[in-house]
Amino acid sequence: QVQLVESGGGLVQPGGSLRLSCAASGFTFRAYAMIWYRQAPGKERELVAGISSLGGVTKYADSVKGRFTISRDNDKRTMSLEMNSLKPEDTATYYCGRSSGVEIKPNYWGQGTQVTVSS
């Protein structure tokens, strides 16, 4: 079955960096767009970044443009999110999702990884 497993979250100070990873199995990874979402307590889940099936198209939320970079390795069946210049408002649970397009809500999700930005 489809499995998505996130890793790499943690506690980081403002201005710091983290790299999240999503390992995929159970489907043809290179055939799907992949998306990172996040959800903070009391808020709706929001799109952070998306990448097309072959990596040629990426999309970012305005709030993370210039700070976050999404990438994928289809041979390793992994997707990553490099997060730099982290801010307290980036604190959330981050989820990876499988989608049919970079702006289409995923139909499969991982369990999430917590990112906390605090001094």
JSON list of C-alpha atoms in Angstrom, two decimals:
[
{"chain": "A", "resi": 1, "resn": "GLN", "atom": "CA", "xyz": [0.00, 0.00, 0.00]},
{"chain": "A", "resi": 2, "resn": "VAL", "atom": "CA", "xyz": [0.97, 3.65, -0.31]},
{"chain": "A", "resi": 3, "resn": "GLN", "atom": "CA", "xyz": [3.30, 4.73, 2.46]},
{"chain": "A", "resi": 4, "resn": "LEU", "atom": "CA", "xyz": [4.81, 8.15, 3.05]},
{"chain": "A", "resi": 5, "resn": "VAL", "atom": "CA", "xyz": [7.17, 8.62, 5.98]},
{"chain": "A", "resi": 6, "resn": "GLU", "atom": "CA", "xyz": [8.46, 12.04, 6.97]},
{"chain": "A", "resi": 7, "resn": "SER", "atom": "CA", "xyz": [11.59, 12.66, 9.01]},
{"chain": "A", "resi": 8, "resn": "GLY", "atom": "CA", "xyz": [13.93, 15.47, 9.94]},
{"chain": "A", "resi": 9, "resn": "GLY", "atom": "CA", "xyz": [11.77, 17.63, 12.16]},
{"chain": "A", "resi": 10, "resn": "GLY", "atom": "CA", "xyz": [12.93, 19.05, 15.45]},
{"chain": "A", "resi": 11, "resn": "LEU", "atom": "CA", "xyz": [13.55, 22.14, 17.54]},
{"chain": "A", "resi": 12, "resn": "VAL", "atom": "CA", "xyz": [15.56, 24.94, 15.97]},
{"chain": "A", "resi": 13, "resn": "GLN", "atom": "CA", "xyz": [16.28, 28.53, 16.87]},
{"chain": "A", "resi": 14, "resn": "PRO", "atom": "CA", "xyz": [14.97, 31.40, 14.74]},
{"chain": "A", "resi": 15, "resn": "GLY", "atom": "CA", "xyz": [17.23, 31.90, 11.76]},
{"chain": "A", "resi": 16, "resn": "GLY", "atom": "CA", "xyz": [18.28, 28.26, 11.78]},
{"chain": "A", "resi": 17, "resn": "SER", "atom": "CA", "xyz": [17.85, 25.51, 9.21]},
{"chain": "A", "resi": 18, "resn": "LEU", "atom": "CA", "xyz": [16.29, 22.09, 8.93]},
{"chain": "A", "resi": 19, "resn": "ARG", "atom": "CA", "xyz": [15.98, 19.53, 6.17]},
{"chain": "A", "resi": 20, "resn": "LEU", "atom": "CA", "xyz": [12.84, 17.42, 6.02]},
{"chain": "A", "resi": 21, "resn": "SER", "atom": "CA", "xyz": [12.66, 14.18, 4.07]},
{"chain": "A", "resi": 22, "resn": "CYS", "atom": "CA", "xyz": [9.78, 12.08, 2.83]},
{"chain": "A", "resi": 23, "resn": "ALA", "atom": "CA", "xyz": [10.36, 8.43, 1.91]},
{"chain": "A", "resi": 24, "resn": "ALA", "atom": "CA", "xyz": [7.76, 6.89, -0.40]},
{"chain": "A", "resi": 25, "resn": "SER", "atom": "CA", "xyz": [6.79, 3.30, -1.13]},
{"chain": "A", "resi": 26, "resn": "GLY", "atom": "CA", "xyz": [3.91, 1.31, -2.54]},
{"chain": "A", "resi": 27, "resn": "PHE", "atom": "CA", "xyz": [3.39, 3.28, -5.75]},
{"chain": "A", "resi": 28, "resn": "THR", "atom": "CA", "xyz": [5.21, 4.51, -8.85]},
{"chain": "A", "resi": 29, "resn": "PHE", "atom": "CA", "xyz": [6.88, 7.51, -7.26]},
{"chain": "A", "resi": 30, "resn": "ARG", "atom": "CA", "xyz": [8.00, 9.19, -10.48]},
{"chain": "A", "resi": 31, "resn": "ALA", "atom": "CA", "xyz": [4.42, 9.27, -11.76]},
{"chain": "A", "resi": 32, "resn": "TYR", "atom": "CA", "xyz": [3.12, 11.67, -9.10]},
{"chain": "A", "resi": 33, "resn": "ALA", "atom": "CA", "xyz": [3.59, 15.20, -7.95]},
{"chain": "A", "resi": 34, "resn": "MET", "atom": "CA", "xyz": [4.58, 15.51, -4.33]},
{"chain": "A", "resi": 35, "resn": "ILE", "atom": "CA", "xyz": [3.61, 18.25, -1.93]},
{"chain": "A", "resi": 36, "resn": "TRP", "atom": "CA", "xyz": [4.58, 19.51, 1.52]},
{"chain": "A", "resi": 37, "resn": "TYR", "atom": "CA", "xyz": [1.81, 20.90, 3.68]},
{"chain": "A", "resi": 38, "resn": "ARG", "atom": "CA", "xyz": [1.93, 22.14, 7.23]},
{"chain": "A", "resi": 39, "resn": "GLN", "atom": "CA", "xyz": [-0.57, 22.62, 10.00]},
{"chain": "A", "resi": 40, "resn": "ALA", "atom": "CA", "xyz": [-0.13, 24.78, 13.04]},
{"chain": "A", "resi": 41, "resn": "PRO", "atom": "CA", "xyz": [-2.32, 24.36, 16.14]},
{"chain": "A", "resi": 42, "resn": "GLY", "atom": "CA", "xyz": [-5.71, 25.90, 15.58]},
{"chain": "A", "resi": 43, "resn": "LYS", "atom": "CA", "xyz": [-5.07, 26.56, 11.91]},
{"chain": "A", "resi": 44, "resn": "GLU", "atom": "CA", "xyz": [-5.98, 24.84, 8.67]},
{"chain": "A", "resi": 45, "resn": "ARG", "atom": "CA", "xyz": [-3.49, 22.72, 6.80]},
{"chain": "A", "resi": 46, "resn": "GLU", "atom": "CA", "xyz": [-1.74, 24.90, 4.20]},
{"chain": "A", "resi": 47, "resn": "LEU", "atom": "CA", "xyz": [0.38, 24.16, 1.16]},
{"chain": "A", "resi": 48, "resn": "VAL", "atom": "CA", "xyz": [4.07, 24.89, 1.70]},
{"chain": "A", "resi": 49, "resn": "ALA", "atom": "CA", "xyz": [5.66, 23.65, -1.53]},
{"chain": "A", "resi": 50, "resn": "GLY", "atom": "CA", "xyz": [4.96, 21.27, -4.38]},
{"chain": "A", "resi": 51, "resn": "ILE", "atom": "CA", "xyz": [7.05, 19.59, -7.04]},
{"chain": "A", "resi": 52, "resn": "SER", "atom": "CA", "xyz": [5.95, 17.95, -10.26]},
{"chain": "A", "resi": 53, "resn": "SER", "atom": "CA", "xyz": [6.52, 14.28, -11.03]},
{"chain": "A", "resi": 54, "resn": "LEU", "atom": "CA", "xyz": [9.82, 14.81, -12.83]},
{"chain": "A", "resi": 55, "resn": "GLY", "atom": "CA", "xyz": [10.86, 17.81, -10.78]},
{"chain": "A", "resi": 56, "resn": "GLY", "atom": "CA", "xyz": [10.57, 20.38, -13.54]},
{"chain": "A", "resi": 57, "resn": "VAL", "atom": "CA", "xyz": [7.87, 22.48, -11.88]},
{"chain": "A", "resi": 58, "resn": "THR", "atom": "CA", "xyz": [7.86, 23.74, -8.31]},
{"chain": "A", "resi": 59, "resn": "LYS", "atom": "CA", "xyz": [5.46, 25.90, -6.38]},
{"chain": "A", "resi": 60, "resn": "TYR", "atom": "CA", "xyz": [5.90, 27.67, -3.06]},
{"chain": "A", "resi": 61, "resn": "ALA", "atom": "CA", "xyz": [3.68, 29.49, -0.64]},
{"chain": "A", "resi": 62, "resn": "ASP", "atom": "CA", "xyz": [4.50, 33.21, -0.59]},
{"chain": "A", "resi": 63, "resn": "SER", "atom": "CA", "xyz": [5.45, 32.92, 3.07]},
{"chain": "A", "resi": 64, "resn": "VAL", "atom": "CA", "xyz": [8.34, 30.54, 2.32]},
{"chain": "A", "resi": 65, "resn": "LYS", "atom": "CA", "xyz": [9.60, 31.75, -1.07]},
{"chain": "A", "resi": 66, "resn": "GLY", "atom": "CA", "xyz": [13.32, 32.37, -1.00]},
{"chain": "A", "resi": 67, "resn": "ARG", "atom": "CA", "xyz": [13.75, 30.45, 2.26]},
{"chain": "A", "resi": 68, "resn": "PHE", "atom": "CA", "xyz": [12.54, 26.91, 1.46]},
{"chain": "A", "resi": 69, "resn": "THR", "atom": "CA", "xyz": [13.61, 24.63, -1.38]},
{"chain": "A", "resi": 70, "resn": "ILE", "atom": "CA", "xyz": [11.76, 21.51, -2.44]},
{"chain": "A", "resi": 71, "resn": "SER", "atom": "CA", "xyz": [13.49, 18.71, -4.32]},
{"chain": "A", "resi": 72, "resn": "ARG", "atom": "CA", "xyz": [13.04, 15.05, -5.17]},
{"chain": "A", "resi": 73, "resn": "ASP", "atom": "CA", "xyz": [15.12, 12.04, -6.13]},
{"chain": "A", "resi": 74, "resn": "ASN", "atom": "CA", "xyz": [13.02, 9.65, -8.18]},
{"chain": "A", "resi": 75, "resn": "ASP", "atom": "CA", "xyz": [15.66, 6.92, -8.10]},
{"chain": "A", "resi": 76, "resn": "LYS", "atom": "CA", "xyz": [15.69, 6.96, -4.29]},
{"chain": "A", "resi": 77, "resn": "ARG", "atom": "CA", "xyz": [11.95, 7.61, -4.04]},
{"chain": "A", "resi": 78, "resn": "THR", "atom": "CA", "xyz": [12.45, 10.53, -1.72]},
{"chain": "A", "resi": 79, "resn": "MET", "atom": "CA", "xyz": [11.40, 14.15, -1.50]},
{"chain": "A", "resi": 80, "resn": "SER", "atom": "CA", "xyz": [13.07, 16.82, 0.60]},
{"chain": "A", "resi": 81, "resn": "LEU", "atom": "CA", "xyz": [12.36, 20.28, 1.93]},
{"chain": "A", "resi": 82, "resn": "GLU", "atom": "CA", "xyz": [15.36, 22.43, 2.77]},
{"chain": "A", "resi": 83, "resn": "MET", "atom": "CA", "xyz": [14.23, 25.12, 5.21]},
{"chain": "A", "resi": 84, "resn": "ASN", "atom": "CA", "xyz": [16.46, 28.10, 5.92]},
{"chain": "A", "resi": 85, "resn": "SER", "atom": "CA", "xyz": [16.02, 31.34, 7.86]},
{"chain": "A", "resi": 86, "resn": "LEU", "atom": "CA", "xyz": [13.33, 29.69, 9.93]},
{"chain": "A", "resi": 87, "resn": "LYS", "atom": "CA", "xyz": [10.86, 31.87, 11.79]},
{"chain": "A", "resi": 88, "resn": "PRO", "atom": "CA", "xyz": [8.64, 31.14, 14.79]},
{"chain": "A", "resi": 89, "resn": "GLU", "atom": "CA", "xyz": [5.64, 31.25, 12.46]},
{"chain": "A", "resi": 90, "resn": "ASP", "atom": "CA", "xyz": [7.06, 28.25, 10.61]},
{"chain": "A", "resi": 91, "resn": "THR", "atom": "CA", "xyz": [6.28, 26.15, 13.68]},
{"chain": "A", "resi": 92, "resn": "ALA", "atom": "CA", "xyz": [3.88, 23.40, 12.60]},
{"chain": "A", "resi": 93, "resn": "THR", "atom": "CA", "xyz": [3.51, 19.74, 11.83]},
{"chain": "A", "resi": 94, "resn": "TYR", "atom": "CA", "xyz": [4.78, 19.17, 8.30]},
{"chain": "A", "resi": 95, "resn": "TYR", "atom": "CA", "xyz": [3.18, 16.53, 6.10]},
{"chain": "A", "resi": 96, "resn": "CYS", "atom": "CA", "xyz": [4.19, 15.14, 2.75]},
{"chain": "A", "resi": 97, "resn": "GLY", "atom": "CA", "xyz": [1.49, 14.15, 0.33]},
{"chain": "A", "resi": 98, "resn": "ARG", "atom": "CA", "xyz": [1.08, 12.40, -3.00]},
{"chain": "A", "resi": 99, "resn": "SER", "atom": "CA", "xyz": [-0.87, 14.33, -5.60]},
{"chain": "A", "resi": 100, "resn": "SER", "atom": "CA", "xyz": [-1.77, 14.40, -9.28]},
{"chain": "A", "resi": 101, "resn": "GLY", "atom": "CA", "xyz": [-0.54, 17.99, -9.59]},
{"chain": "A", "resi": 102, "resn": "VAL", "atom": "CA", "xyz": [1.55, 20.56, -7.72]},
{"chain": "A", "resi": 103, "resn": "GLU", "atom": "CA", "xyz": [-1.54, 22.55, -6.75]},
{"chain": "A", "resi": 104, "resn": "ILE", "atom": "CA", "xyz": [-3.94, 19.66, -6.21]},
{"chain": "A", "resi": 105, "resn": "LYS", "atom": "CA", "xyz": [-4.71, 18.47, -2.72]},
{"chain": "A", "resi": 106, "resn": "PRO", "atom": "CA", "xyz": [-3.02, 15.14, -2.04]},
{"chain": "A", "resi": 107, "resn": "ASN", "atom": "CA", "xyz": [-4.97, 11.95, -1.71]},
{"chain": "A", "resi": 108, "resn": "TYR", "atom": "CA", "xyz": [-2.34, 10.26, 0.48]},
{"chain": "A", "resi": 109, "resn": "TRP", "atom": "CA", "xyz": [-0.52, 11.74, 3.45]},
{"chain": "A", "resi": 110, "resn": "GLY", "atom": "CA", "xyz": [2.31, 10.81, 5.74]},
{"chain": "A", "resi": 111, "resn": "GLN", "atom": "CA", "xyz": [2.03, 10.93, 9.51]},
{"chain": "A", "resi": 112, "resn": "GLY", "atom": "CA", "xyz": [3.79, 14.26, 9.80]},
{"chain": "A", "resi": 113, "resn": "THR", "atom": "CA", "xyz": [6.93, 15.56, 11.48]},
{"chain": "A", "resi": 114, "resn": "GLN", "atom": "CA", "xyz": [6.98, 18.37, 14.02]},
{"chain": "A", "resi": 115, "resn": "VAL", "atom": "CA", "xyz": [9.01, 21.52, 13.41]},
{"chain": "A", "resi": 116, "resn": "THR", "atom": "CA", "xyz": [9.35, 23.96, 16.28]},
{"chain": "A", "resi": 117, "resn": "VAL", "atom": "CA", "xyz": [11.14, 27.26, 15.82]},
{"chain": "A", "resi": 118, "resn": "SER", "atom": "CA", "xyz": [11.84, 28.86, 19.17]},
{"chain": "A", "resi": 119, "resn": "SER", "atom": "CA", "xyz": [14.61, 30.47, 21.14]}
]
